[in-house]
CSV table of C-alpha atoms in Angstrom, one decimal:
chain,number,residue,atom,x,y,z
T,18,UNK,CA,2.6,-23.1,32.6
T,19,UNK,CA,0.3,-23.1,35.7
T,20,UNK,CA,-3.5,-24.3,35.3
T,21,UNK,CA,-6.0,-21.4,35.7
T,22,UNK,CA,-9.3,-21.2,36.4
T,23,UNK,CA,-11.8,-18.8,34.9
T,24,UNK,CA,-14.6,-18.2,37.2
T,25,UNK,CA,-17.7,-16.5,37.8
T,26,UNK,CA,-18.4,-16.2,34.0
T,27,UNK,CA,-22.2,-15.6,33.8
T,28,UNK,CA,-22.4,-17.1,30.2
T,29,UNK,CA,-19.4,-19.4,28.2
T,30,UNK,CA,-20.0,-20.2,25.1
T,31,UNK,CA,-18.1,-23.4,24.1
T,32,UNK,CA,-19.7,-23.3,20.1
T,33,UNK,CA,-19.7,-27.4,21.1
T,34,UNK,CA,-22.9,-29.4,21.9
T,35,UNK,CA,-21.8,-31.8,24.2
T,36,UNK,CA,-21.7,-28.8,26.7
T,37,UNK,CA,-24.3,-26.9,28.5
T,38,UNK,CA,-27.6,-26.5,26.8
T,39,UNK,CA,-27.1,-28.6,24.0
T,40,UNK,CA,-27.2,-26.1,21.3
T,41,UNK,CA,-25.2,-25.2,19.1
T,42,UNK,CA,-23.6,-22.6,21.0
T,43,UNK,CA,-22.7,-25.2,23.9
T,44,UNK,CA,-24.3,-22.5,26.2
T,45,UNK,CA,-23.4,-22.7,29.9
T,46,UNK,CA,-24.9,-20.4,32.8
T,47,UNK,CA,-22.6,-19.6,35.9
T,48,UNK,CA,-20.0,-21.5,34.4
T,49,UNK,CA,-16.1,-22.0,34.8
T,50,UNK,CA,-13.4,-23.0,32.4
T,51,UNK,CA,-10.0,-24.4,33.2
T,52,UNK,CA,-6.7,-24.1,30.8
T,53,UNK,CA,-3.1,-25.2,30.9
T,54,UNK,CA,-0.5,-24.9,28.7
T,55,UNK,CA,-2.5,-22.8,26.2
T,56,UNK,CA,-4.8,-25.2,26.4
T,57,UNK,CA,-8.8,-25.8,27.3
T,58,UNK,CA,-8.8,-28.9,29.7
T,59,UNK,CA,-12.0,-28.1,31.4
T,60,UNK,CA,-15.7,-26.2,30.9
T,61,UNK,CA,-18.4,-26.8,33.0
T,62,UNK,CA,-21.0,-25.1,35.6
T,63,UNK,CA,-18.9,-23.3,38.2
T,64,UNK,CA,-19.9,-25.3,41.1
T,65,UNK,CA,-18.3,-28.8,39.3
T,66,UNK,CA,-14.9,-26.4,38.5
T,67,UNK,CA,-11.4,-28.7,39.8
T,68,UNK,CA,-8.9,-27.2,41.5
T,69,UNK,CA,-6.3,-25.4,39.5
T,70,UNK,CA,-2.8,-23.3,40.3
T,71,UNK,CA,-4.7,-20.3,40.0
T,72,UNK,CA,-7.7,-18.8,39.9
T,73,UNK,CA,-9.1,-15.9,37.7
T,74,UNK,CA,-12.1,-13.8,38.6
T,75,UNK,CA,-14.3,-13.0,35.5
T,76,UNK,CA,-16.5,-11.2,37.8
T,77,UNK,CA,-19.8,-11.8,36.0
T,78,UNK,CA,-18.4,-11.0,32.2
T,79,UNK,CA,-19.5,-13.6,29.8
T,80,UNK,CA,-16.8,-15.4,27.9
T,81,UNK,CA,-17.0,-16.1,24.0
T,82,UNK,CA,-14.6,-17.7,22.3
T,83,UNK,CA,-12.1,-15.7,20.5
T,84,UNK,CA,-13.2,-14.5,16.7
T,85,UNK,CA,-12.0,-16.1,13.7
T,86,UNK,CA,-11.4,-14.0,11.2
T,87,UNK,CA,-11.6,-15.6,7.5
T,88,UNK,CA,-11.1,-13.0,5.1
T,89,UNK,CA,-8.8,-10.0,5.2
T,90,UNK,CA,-6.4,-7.9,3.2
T,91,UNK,CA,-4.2,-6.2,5.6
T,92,UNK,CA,-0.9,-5.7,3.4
T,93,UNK,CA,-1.2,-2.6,2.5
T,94,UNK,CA,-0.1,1.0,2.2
T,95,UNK,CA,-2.1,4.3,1.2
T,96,UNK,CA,-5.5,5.8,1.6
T,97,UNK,CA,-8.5,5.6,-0.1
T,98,UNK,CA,-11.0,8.2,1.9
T,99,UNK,CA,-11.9,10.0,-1.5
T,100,UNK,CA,-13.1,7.2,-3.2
T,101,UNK,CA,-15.1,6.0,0.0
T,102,UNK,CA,-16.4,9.7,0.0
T,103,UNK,CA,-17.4,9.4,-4.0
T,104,UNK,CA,-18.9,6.2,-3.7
T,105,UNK,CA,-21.4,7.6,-0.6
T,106,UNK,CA,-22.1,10.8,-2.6
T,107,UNK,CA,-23.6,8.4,-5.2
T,108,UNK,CA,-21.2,6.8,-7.1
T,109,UNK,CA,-20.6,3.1,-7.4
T,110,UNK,CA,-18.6,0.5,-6.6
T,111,UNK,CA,-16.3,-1.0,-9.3
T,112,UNK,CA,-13.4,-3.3,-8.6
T,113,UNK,CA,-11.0,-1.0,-10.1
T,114,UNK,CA,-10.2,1.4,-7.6
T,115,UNK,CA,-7.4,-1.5,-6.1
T,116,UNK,CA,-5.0,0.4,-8.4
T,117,UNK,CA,-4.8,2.9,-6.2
T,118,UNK,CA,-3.7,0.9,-3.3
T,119,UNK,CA,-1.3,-1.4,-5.7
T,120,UNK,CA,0.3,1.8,-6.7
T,121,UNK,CA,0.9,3.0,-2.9
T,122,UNK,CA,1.9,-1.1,-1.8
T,123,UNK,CA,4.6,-0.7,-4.5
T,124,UNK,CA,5.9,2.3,-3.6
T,125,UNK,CA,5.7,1.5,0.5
T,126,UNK,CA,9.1,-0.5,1.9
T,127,UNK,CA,9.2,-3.5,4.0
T,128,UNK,CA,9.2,-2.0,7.2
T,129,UNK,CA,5.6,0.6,6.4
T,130,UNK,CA,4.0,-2.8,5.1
T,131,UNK,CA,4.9,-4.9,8.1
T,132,UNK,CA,4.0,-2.1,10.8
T,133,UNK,CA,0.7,-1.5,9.1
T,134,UNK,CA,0.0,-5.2,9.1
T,135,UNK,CA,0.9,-5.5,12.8
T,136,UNK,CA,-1.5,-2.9,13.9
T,137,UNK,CA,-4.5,-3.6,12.1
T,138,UNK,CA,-4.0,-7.2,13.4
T,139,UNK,CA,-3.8,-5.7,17.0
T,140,UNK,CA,-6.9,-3.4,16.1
T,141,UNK,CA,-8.6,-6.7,15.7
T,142,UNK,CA,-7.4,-8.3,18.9
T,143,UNK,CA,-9.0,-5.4,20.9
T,144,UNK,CA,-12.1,-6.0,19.6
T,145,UNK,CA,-11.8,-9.9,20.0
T,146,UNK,CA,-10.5,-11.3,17.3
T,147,UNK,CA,-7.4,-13.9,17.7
T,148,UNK,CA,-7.3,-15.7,14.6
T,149,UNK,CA,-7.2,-13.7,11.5
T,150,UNK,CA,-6.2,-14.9,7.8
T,151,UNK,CA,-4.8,-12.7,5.4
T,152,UNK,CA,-3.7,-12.1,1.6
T,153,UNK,CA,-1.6,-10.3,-0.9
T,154,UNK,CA,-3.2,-8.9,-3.9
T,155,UNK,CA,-2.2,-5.5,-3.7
T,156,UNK,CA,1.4,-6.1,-5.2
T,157,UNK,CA,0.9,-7.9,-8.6
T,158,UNK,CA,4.0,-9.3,-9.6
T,159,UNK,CA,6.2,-11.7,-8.8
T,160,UNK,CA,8.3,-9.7,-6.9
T,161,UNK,CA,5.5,-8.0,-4.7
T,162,UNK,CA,3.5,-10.4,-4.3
T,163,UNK,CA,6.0,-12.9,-2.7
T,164,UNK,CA,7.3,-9.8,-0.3
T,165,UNK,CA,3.8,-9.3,1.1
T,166,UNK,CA,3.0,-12.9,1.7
T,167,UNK,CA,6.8,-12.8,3.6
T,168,UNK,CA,5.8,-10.5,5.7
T,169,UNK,CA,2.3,-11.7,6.3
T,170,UNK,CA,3.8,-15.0,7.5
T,171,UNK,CA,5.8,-13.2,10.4
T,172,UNK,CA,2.4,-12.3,11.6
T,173,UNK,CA,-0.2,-15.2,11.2
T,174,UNK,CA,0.2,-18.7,9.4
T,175,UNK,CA,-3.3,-18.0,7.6
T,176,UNK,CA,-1.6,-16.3,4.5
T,177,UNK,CA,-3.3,-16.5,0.9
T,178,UNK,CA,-1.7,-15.8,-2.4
T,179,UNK,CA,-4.0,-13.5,-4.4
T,180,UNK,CA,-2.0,-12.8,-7.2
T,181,UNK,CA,-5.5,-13.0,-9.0
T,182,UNK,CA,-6.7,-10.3,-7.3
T,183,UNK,CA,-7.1,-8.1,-10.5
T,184,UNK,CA,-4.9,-7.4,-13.9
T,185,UNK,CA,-2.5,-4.8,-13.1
T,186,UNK,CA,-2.2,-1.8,-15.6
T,187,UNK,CA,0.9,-3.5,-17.4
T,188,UNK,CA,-1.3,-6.1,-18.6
T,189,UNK,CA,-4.2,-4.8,-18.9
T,190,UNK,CA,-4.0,-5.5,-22.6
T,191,UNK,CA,-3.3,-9.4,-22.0
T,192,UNK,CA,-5.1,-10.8,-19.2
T,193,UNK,CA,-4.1,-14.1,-20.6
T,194,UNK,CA,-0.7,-13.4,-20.1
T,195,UNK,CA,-1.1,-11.9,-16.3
T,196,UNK,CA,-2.9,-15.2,-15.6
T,197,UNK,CA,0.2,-17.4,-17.2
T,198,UNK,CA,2.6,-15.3,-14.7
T,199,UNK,CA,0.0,-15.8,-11.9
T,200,UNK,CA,-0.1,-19.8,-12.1
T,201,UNK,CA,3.5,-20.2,-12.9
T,202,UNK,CA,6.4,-18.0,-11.9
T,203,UNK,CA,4.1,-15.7,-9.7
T,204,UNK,CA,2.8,-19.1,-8.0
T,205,UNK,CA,6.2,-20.7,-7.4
T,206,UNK,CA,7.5,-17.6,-6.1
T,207,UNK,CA,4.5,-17.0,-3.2
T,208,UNK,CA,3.8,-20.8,-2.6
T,209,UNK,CA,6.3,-21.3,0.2
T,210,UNK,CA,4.9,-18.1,2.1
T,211,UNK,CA,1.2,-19.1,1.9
T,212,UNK,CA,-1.4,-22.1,3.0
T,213,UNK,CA,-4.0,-20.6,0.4
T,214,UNK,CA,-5.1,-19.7,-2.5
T,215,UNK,CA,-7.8,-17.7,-4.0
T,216,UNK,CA,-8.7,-15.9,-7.2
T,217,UNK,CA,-11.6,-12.6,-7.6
T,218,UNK,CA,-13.8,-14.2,-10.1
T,219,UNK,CA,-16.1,-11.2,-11.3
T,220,UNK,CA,-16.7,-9.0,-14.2
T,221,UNK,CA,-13.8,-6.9,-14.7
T,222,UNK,CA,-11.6,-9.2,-12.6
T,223,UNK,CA,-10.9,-12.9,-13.4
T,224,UNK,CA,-13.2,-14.7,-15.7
T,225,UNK,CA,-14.4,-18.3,-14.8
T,226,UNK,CA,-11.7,-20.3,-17.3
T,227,UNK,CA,-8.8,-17.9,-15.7
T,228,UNK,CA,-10.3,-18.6,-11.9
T,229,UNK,CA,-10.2,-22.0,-12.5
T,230,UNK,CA,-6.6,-22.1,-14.1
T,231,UNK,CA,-5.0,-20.4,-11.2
T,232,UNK,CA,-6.9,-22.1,-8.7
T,233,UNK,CA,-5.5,-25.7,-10.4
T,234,UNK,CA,-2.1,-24.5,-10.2
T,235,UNK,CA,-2.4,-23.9,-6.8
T,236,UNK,CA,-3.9,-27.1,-5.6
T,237,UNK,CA,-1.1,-28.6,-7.7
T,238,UNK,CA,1.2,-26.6,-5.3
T,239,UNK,CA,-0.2,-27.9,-2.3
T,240,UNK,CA,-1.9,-24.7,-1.7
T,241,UNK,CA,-6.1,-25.2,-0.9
T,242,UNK,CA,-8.4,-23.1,-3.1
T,243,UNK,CA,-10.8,-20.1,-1.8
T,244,UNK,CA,-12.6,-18.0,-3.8
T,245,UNK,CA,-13.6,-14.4,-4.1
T,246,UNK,CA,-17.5,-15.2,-5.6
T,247,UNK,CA,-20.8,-13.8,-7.3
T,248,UNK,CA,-19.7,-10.4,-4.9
T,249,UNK,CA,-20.9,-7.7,-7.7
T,250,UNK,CA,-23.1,-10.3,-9.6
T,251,UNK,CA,-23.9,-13.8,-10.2
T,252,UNK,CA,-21.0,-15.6,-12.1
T,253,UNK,CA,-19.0,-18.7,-12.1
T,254,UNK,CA,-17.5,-18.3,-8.9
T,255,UNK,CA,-19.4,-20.5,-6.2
T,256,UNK,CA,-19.7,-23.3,-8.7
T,257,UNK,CA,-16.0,-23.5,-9.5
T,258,UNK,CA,-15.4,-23.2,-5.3
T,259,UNK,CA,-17.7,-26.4,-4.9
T,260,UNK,CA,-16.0,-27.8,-8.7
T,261,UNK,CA,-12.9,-27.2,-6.8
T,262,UNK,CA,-13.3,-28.2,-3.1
T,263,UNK,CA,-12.4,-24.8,-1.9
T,264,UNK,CA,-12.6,-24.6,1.4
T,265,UNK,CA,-14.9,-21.4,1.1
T,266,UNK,CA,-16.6,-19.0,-1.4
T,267,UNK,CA,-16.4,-15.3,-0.1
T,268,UNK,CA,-18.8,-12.9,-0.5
T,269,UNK,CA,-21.7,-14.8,-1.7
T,270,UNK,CA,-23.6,-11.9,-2.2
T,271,UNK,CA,-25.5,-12.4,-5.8
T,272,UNK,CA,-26.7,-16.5,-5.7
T,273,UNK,CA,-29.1,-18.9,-7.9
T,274,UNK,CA,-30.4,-21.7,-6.8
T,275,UNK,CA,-28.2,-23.7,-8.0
T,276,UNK,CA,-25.2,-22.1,-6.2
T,277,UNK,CA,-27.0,-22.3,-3.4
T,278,UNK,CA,-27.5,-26.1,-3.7
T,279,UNK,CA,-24.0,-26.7,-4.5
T,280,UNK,CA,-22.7,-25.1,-1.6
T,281,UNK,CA,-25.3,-27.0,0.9
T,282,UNK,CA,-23.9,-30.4,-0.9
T,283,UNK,CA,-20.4,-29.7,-0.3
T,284,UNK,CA,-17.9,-28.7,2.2
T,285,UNK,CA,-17.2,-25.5,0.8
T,286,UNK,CA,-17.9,-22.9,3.7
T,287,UNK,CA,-20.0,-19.5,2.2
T,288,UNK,CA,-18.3,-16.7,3.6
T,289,UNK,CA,-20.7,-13.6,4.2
T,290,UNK,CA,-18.8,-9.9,4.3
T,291,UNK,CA,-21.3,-7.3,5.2
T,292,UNK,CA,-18.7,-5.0,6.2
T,293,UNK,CA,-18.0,-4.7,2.3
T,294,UNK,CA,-21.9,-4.2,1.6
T,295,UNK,CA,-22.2,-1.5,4.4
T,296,UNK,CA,-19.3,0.2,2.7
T,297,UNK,CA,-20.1,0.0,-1.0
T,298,UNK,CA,-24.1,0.7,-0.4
T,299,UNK,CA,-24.8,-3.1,-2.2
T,300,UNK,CA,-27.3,-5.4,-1.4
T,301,UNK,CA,-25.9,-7.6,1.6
T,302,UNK,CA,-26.4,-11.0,1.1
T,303,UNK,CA,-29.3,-13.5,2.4
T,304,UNK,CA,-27.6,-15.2,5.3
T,305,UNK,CA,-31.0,-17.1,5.8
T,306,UNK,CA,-31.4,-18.5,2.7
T,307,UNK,CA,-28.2,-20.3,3.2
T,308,UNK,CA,-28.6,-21.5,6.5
T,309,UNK,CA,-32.1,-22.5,5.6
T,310,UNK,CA,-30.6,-24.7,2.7
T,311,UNK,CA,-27.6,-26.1,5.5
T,312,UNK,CA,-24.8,-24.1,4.1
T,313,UNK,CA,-21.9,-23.8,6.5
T,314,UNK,CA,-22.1,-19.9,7.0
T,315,UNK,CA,-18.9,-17.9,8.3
T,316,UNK,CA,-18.7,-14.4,9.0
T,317,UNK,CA,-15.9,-11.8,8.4
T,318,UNK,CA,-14.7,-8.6,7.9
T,319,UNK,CA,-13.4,-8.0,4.7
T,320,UNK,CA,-10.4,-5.5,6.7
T,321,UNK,CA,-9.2,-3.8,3.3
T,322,UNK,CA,-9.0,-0.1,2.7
T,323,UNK,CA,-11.3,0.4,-0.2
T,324,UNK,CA,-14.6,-1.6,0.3
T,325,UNK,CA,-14.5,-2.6,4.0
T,326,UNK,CA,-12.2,-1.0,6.1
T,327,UNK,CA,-13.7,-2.7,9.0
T,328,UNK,CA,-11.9,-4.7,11.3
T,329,UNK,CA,-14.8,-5.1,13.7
T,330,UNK,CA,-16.8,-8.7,14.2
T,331,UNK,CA,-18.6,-7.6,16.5
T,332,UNK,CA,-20.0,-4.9,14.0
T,333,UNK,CA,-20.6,-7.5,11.7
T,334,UNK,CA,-22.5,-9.5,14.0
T,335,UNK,CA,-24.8,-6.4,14.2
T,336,UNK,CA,-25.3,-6.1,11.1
T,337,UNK,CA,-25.7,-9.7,9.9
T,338,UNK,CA,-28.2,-9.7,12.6
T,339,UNK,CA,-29.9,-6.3,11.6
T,340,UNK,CA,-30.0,-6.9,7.7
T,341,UNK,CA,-28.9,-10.4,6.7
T,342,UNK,CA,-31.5,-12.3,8.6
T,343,UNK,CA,-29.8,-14.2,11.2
T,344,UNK,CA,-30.3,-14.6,14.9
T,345,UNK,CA,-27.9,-13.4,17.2
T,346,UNK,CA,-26.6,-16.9,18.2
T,347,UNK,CA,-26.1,-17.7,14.3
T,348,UNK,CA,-24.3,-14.8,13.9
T,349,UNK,CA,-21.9,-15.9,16.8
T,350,UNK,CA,-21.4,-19.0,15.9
T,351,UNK,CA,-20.4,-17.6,12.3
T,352,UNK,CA,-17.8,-15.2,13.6
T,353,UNK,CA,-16.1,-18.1,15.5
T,354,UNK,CA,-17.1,-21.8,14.5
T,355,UNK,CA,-17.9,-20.6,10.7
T,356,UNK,CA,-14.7,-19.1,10.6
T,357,UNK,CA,-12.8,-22.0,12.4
T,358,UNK,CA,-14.6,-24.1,9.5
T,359,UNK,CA,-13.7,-21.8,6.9
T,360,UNK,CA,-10.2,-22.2,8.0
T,361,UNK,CA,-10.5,-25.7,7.9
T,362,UNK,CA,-9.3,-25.5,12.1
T,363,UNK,CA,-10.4,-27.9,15.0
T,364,UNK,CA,-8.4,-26.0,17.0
T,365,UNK,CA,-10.3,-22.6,17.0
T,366,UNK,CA,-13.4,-21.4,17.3
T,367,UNK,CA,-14.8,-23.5,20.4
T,368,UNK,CA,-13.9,-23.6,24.2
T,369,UNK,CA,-14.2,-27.1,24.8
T,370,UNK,CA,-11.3,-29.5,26.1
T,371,UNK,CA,-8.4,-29.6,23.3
T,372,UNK,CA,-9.2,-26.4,21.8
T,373,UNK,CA,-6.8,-23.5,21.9
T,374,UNK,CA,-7.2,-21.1,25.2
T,375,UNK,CA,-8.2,-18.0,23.2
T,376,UNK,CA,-11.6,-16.2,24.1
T,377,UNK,CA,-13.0,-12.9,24.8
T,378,UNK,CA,-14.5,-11.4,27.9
T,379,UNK,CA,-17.5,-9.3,27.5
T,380,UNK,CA,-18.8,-6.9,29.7
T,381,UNK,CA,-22.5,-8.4,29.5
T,382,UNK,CA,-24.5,-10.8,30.7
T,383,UNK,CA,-25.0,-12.8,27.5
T,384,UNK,CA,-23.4,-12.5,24.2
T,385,UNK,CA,-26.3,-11.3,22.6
T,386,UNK,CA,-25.7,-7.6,23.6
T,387,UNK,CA,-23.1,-8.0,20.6
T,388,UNK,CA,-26.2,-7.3,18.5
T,389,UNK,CA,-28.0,-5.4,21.2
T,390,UNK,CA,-25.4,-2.8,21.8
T,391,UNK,CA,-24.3,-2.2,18.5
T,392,UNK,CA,-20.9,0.1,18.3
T,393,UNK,CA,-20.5,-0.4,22.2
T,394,UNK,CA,-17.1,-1.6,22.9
T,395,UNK,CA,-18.0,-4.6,25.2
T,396,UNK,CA,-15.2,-6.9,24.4
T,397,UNK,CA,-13.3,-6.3,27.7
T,398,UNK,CA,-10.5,-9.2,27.9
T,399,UNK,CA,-9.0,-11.3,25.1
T,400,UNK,CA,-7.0,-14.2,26.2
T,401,UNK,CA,-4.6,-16.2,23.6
T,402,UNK,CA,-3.3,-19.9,23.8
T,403,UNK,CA,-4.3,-19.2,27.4
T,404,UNK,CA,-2.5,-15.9,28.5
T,405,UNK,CA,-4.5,-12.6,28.7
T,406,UNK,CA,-2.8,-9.9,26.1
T,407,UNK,CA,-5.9,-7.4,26.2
């Protein structure tokens, strides 16, 4: 492929601090970035830009790189407006309305699932996103579970095996039992299809001894742990994602002090979901107490259809900005680096030299109008390994 040259960006964030202003944003004014082959070679101030095949006109849009989107649970099928519409009329959130949408996943075929998938993923996309991981969860049992994670894998190669998602109605009088299928013949089945895997360790979900069990059997698998945590109340969760070296604990919403410390001694990423809080009326969780203590802080969405069905960063950007305590620049770097790092990716997340050609072009002069302008849709480019697809 020919070498092009973005110019005339009025900000690039490169999320490295070797670049521009040193932070850790990487911040360059008037700046220019070169890339070949799907491929960053250069970034730099516009005036030091090298000559290249071609040359692309950003004409004073800001360039960010793409989003990195840690958490979602796009395979899907059915509706859950009512219960969205019950839960803002007062009532609250309980982890039990996923029946609904394991009943409809069930019932959906291959070709529903897959098309669903495909256009939420490209929903994201519009609205910046290029990297986005997703789960099963919805299919619980063996069966279902290894179809979604089949078709998830034609879309992205950030699939996670949730078969721990929550005890479907056939076992809802042996939990034991659904756990034994989970780490054994569920696990061996959705393995091959996934990179991940995770476990919803809460009250009326997975219990600590049962989130630890399938996250073993995992890891034993080859798959790395991640781990739905303290979401509807303190528990087990971040401790067994630190016990575990799970490369993030999701949600992170109700912490003690000693969660907090575990995650700022470890290299387990906290992964904050305020979409999910926005839509279940819950208190969102205190971004600044964790970045305060040196936890790695990534940001996501959450995309499912019954407590976030979000698949906007830049949304929650805004609203980690608004009510989680962050600055606009932390919040940025969470939605990309954080995510990169909850992803465990060098590749991602940063336009430097080696990373992966994928960014966003806003139509603003800095990237803070992501907080600024909330609901404005400024993300007016998105370029992947290099070529523009938005």
């Amino acid at each position: 492929m020919p070498s092009t040259a973005l110019t005339h960006l009025t900000t690039l964030v490169t999320n490295d601090p070797a670049y521009g202003d040193g932070g850790p944003l990487g911040l360059i004014e008037d700046a220019a970035l070169v890339v070949e082959d799907g491929t960053v070679v250069w970034a730099g101030p516009a005036r030091q830009v090298p000559a290249a095949d071609e040359t692309y006109d950003a004409s004073g849009r800001s360039a960010i790189p793409g989003f990195v989107d840690s958490h979602s649970h796009l395979v899907f099928a059915g509706d859950r407006t009512a219960e969205f519409a019950a839960r803002m009329s007062g009532r609250p959130y309980t982890a039990g309305g996923i029946r609904t949408t394991v009943a409809a996943t069930r019932e959906a075929s291959d070709d529903a699932l897959s098309a669903n998938l495909a256009r939420h993923l490209r929903e994201m996309l519009r609205q910046g996103t290029t990297t986005a991981e997703t789960k099963s969860g919805y299919g619980l049992s063996t069966a279902q579970e290894a179809r979604a994670l089949r078709l998830a894998r034609a879309h992205t190669p950030e699939t996670t095996f949730l078969g721990a998602h929550l005890v479907p109605p056939e076992y809802e009088k042996d939990p034991d039992g659904y756990t034994a299928l989970v780490a054994g013949e569920m696990l061996q089945a959705c393995a091959p299809y996934a990179r991940w895997v995770d476990a919803f360790c809460e009250r009326g979900a997975f219990d600590g001894d049962q989130t630890r069990a399938v996250l073993t059997a995992g890891r034993e698998q080859g798959l790395v742990p991640r781990v739905h945590a303290n979401q509807l109340s303190h528990g087990p969760g971040v401790q067994i994602a630190v016990e575990l070296g799970a490369a993030s604990a999701d949600h992170c919403t109700h912490l003690t002090g000693a969660d907090v410390d575990a995650l700022a001694h470890s290299e387990t990423v906290a992964t904050l979901l305020p979409g999910c809080e926005f839509s279940t009326r819950s208190p969102y969780p205190d971004a600044r107490r964790l970045l305060e203590a040196g936890v790695t802080v990534a940001l996501s969405t959450d995309c499912n259809p019954g407590s976030s069905f979000t698949s906007s960063m830049p949304f929650c950007i805004a609203i980690a900005v608004r009510e989680m305590g962050m600055t606009p620049d932390e919040a940025l770097w969470s939605a990309t680096a954080g995510g990169a790092r909850a992803l465990r990716r060098t590749d991602v997340g940063r336009l430097s030299p080696g990373a992966r050609a994928d960014l966003a072009l806003l139509d603003a002069p800095s990237p803070v109008h992501l907080a600024y302008r909330p609901g404005v849709p400024l993300v007016a480019e998105v370029w992947r390994d290099g070529v523009r697809e938005i």
